[in-house]
GROMACS .gro file of C-alpha atoms in nm:
model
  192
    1UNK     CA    1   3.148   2.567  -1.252
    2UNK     CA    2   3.129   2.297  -1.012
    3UNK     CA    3   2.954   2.358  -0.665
    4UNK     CA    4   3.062   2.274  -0.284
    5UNK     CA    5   2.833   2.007  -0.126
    6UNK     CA    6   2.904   2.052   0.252
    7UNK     CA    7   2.791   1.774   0.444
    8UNK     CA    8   2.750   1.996   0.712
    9UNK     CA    9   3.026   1.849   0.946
   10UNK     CA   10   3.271   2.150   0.961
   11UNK     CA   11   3.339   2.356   1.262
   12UNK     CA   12   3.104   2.672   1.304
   13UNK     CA   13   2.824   2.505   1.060
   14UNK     CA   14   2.496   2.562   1.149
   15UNK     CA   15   2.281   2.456   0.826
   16UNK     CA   16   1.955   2.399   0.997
   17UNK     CA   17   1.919   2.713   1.054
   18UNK     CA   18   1.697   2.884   0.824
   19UNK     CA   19   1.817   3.209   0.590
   20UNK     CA   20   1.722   3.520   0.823
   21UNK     CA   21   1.643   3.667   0.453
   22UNK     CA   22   1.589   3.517   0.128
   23UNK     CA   23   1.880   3.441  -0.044
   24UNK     CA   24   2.040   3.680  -0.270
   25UNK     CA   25   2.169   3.421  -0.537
   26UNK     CA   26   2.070   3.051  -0.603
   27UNK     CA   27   2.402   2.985  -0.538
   28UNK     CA   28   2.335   3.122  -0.201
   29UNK     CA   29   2.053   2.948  -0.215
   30UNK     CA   30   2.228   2.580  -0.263
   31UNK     CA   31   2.536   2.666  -0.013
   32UNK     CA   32   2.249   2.700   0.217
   33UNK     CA   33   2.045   2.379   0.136
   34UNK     CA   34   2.324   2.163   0.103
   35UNK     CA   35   2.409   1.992   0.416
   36UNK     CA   36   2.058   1.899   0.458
   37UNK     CA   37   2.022   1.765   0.082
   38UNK     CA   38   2.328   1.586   0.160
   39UNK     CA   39   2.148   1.395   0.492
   40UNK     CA   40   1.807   1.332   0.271
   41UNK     CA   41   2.045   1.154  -0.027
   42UNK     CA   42   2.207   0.974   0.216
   43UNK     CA   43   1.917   0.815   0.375
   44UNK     CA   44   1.764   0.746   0.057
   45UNK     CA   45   2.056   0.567  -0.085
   46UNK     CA   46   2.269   0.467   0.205
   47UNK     CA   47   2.597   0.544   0.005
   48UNK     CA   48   2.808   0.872   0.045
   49UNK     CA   49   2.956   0.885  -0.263
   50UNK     CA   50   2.598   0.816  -0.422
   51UNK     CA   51   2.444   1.065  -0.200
   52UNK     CA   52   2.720   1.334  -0.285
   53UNK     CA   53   2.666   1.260  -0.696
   54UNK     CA   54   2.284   1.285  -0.607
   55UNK     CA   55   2.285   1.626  -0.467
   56UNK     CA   56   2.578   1.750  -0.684
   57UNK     CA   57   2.338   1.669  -1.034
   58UNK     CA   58   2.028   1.833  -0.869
   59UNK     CA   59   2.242   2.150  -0.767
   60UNK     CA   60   2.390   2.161  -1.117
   61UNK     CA   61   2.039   2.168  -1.247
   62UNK     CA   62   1.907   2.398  -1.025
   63UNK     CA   63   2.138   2.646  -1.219
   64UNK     CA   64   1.898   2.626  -1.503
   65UNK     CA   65   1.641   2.789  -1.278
   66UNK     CA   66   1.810   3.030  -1.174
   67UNK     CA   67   1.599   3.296  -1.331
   68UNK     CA   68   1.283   3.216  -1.138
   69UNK     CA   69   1.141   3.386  -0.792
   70UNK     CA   70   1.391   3.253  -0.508
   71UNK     CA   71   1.059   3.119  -0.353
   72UNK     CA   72   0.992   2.883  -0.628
   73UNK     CA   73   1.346   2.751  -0.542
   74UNK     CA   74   1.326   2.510  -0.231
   75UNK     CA   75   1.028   2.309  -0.381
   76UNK     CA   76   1.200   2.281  -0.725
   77UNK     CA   77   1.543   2.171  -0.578
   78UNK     CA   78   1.340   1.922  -0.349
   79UNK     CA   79   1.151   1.793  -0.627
   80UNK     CA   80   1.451   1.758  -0.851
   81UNK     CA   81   1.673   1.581  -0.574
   82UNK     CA   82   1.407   1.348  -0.489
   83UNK     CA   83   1.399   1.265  -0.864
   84UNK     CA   84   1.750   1.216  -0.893
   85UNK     CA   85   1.764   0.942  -0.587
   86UNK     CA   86   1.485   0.756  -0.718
   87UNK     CA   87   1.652   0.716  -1.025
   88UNK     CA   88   1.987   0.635  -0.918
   89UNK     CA   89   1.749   0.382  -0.727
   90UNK     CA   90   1.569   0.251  -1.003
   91UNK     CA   91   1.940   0.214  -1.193
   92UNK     CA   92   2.078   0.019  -0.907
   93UNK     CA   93   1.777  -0.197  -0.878
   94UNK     CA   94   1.776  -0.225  -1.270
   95UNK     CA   95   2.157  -0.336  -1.243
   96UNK     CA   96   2.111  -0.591  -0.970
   97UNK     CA   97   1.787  -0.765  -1.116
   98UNK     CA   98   1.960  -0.851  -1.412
   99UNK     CA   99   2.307  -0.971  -1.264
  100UNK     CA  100   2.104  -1.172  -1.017
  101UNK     CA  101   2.088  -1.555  -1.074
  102UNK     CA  102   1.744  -1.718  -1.061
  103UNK     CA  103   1.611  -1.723  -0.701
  104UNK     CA  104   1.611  -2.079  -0.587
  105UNK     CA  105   1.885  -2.425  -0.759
  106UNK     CA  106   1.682  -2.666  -0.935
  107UNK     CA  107   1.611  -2.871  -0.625
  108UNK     CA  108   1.434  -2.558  -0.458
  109UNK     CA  109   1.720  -2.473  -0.224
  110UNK     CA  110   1.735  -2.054  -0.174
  111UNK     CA  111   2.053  -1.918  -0.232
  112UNK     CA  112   2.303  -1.853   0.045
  113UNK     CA  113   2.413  -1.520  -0.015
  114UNK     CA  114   2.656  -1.443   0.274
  115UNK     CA  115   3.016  -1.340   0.180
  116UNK     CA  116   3.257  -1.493   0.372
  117UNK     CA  117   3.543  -1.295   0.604
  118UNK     CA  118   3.851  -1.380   0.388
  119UNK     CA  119   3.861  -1.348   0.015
  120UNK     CA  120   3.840  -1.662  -0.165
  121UNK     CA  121   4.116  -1.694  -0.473
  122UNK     CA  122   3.892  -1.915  -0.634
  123UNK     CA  123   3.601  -1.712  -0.635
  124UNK     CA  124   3.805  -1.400  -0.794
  125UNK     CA  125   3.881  -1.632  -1.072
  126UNK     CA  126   3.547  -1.745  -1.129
  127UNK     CA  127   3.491  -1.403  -1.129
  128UNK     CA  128   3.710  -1.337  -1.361
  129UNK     CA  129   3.636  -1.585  -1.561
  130UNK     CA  130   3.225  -1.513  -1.579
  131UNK     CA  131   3.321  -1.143  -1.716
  132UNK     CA  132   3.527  -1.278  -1.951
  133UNK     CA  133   3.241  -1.512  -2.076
  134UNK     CA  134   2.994  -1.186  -2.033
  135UNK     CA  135   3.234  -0.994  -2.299
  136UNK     CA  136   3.237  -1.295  -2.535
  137UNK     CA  137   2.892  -1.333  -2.520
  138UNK     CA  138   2.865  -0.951  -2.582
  139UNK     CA  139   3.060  -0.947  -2.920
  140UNK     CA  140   2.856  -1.258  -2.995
  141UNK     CA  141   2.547  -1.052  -3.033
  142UNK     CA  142   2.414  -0.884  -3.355
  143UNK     CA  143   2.565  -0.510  -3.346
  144UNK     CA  144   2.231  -0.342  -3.298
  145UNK     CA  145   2.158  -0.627  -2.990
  146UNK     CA  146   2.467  -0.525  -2.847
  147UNK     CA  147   2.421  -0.187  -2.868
  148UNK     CA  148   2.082  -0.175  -2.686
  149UNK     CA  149   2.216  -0.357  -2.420
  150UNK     CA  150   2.544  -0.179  -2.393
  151UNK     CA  151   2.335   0.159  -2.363
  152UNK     CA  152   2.023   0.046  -2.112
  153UNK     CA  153   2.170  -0.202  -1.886
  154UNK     CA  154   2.588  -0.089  -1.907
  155UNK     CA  155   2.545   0.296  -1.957
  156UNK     CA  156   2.169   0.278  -1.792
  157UNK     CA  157   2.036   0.515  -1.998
  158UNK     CA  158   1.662   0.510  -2.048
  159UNK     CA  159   1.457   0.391  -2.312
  160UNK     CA  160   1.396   0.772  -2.477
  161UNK     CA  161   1.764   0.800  -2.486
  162UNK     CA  162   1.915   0.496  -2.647
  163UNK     CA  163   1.638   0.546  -2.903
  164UNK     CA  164   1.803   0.877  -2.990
  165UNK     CA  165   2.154   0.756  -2.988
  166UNK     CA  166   2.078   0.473  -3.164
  167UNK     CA  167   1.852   0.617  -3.412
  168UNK     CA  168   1.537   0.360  -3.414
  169UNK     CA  169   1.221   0.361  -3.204
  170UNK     CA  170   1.157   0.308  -2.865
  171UNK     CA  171   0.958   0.028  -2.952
  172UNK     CA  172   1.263  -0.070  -3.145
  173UNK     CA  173   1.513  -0.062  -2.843
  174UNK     CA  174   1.273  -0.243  -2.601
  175UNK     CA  175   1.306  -0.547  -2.898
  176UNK     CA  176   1.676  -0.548  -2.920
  177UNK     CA  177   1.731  -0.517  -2.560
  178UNK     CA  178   1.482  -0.856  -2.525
  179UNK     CA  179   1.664  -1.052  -2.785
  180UNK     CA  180   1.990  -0.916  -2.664
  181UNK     CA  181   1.919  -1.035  -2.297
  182UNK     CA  182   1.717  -1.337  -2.443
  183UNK     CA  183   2.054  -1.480  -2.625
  184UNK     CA  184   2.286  -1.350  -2.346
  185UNK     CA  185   2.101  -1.608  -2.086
  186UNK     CA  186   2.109  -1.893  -2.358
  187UNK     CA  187   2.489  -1.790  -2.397
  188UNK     CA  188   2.586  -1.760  -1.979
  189UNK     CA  189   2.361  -1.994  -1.821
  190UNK     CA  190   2.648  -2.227  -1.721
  191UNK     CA  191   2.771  -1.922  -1.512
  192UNK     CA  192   2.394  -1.779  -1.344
   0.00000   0.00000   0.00000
């Protein structure tokens, strides 16, 4: 069952307005709460589509709840939203740190990162040409290395996880995601 997130920009919709009576149904509940769940993920994460996945995965696990009073329901969905966009967050933050290059050149220069107006052909080829260095260096990597990173940084799942899936410790995972980002420096720093 997947649910409606209105961003509250049809004709007719009034979604501050509160529910004259409790709602009925959580699904009542979340048609109500939506719009305004949509604006909160939005300023959080200053993407739409990010925003809409945000408030779509905490409505889908409100569902679980749906068997508690309907006044334990606004806090929980708040609290479950809010977790959501701090994790997507944390991910993107998680993403960019490690596909950043080092902060300043060798001679101490920072790093100019404007993009300029028109696309440049060469830079889509070096592009190109880094990811295809990133896969090689990938395959390059012990199977267990590989996997680690494939599942934390590529999937992003979180440490608890990719223990699971990969059957080892956490302890374990932290390792192989060091060595694996260790060796995948040493292997792309022509291209950082």
């Amino acid at each position: 069952m997947l649910l409606q997130v209105s961003t509250g920009t049809g004709p007719g919709h009034d979604a501050d307005v509160p529910f004259a009576s409790p709602p009925v149904s959580i699904e009542q509940f979340l048609a109500g709460i939506g719009p305004r769940a949509f604006r909160f993920a939005e300023i959080g994460l200053r993407q739409r589509e990010d925003a809409l996945d945000a408030v779509q995965d905490a409505m889908m696990r409100m569902l679980a709840y749906r068997d508690r009073p309907a006044c334990d329901w606004t806090p929980l969905f708040w609290s479950v939203l809010r977790s959501r966009i701090v994790d997507q967050q944390r991910r993107r933050m998680f993403r960019l740190r490690w596909l950043m290059p080092a902060p300043a050149d060798d001679d101490g220069a920072s790093l100019d990162w404007a993009d300029e107006a028109t696309p440049d052909p060469s830079r889509a080829h070096d592009h190109r040409e880094a990811y295809a260095h990133l896969v090689d260096a990938l395959r390059a990597l012990p199977r267990r290395q590989r996997q680690a990173f494939t599942l934390r940084v590529l999937e992003e799942l979180d440490v608890a996880t990719t223990s699971r899936a990969m059957g080892c410790s956490e302890g374990a995972v932290k390792t192989h995601l060091f060595r694996a980002r260790e060796a995948l420096q040493r292997h792309l720093k022509d291209w950082q």
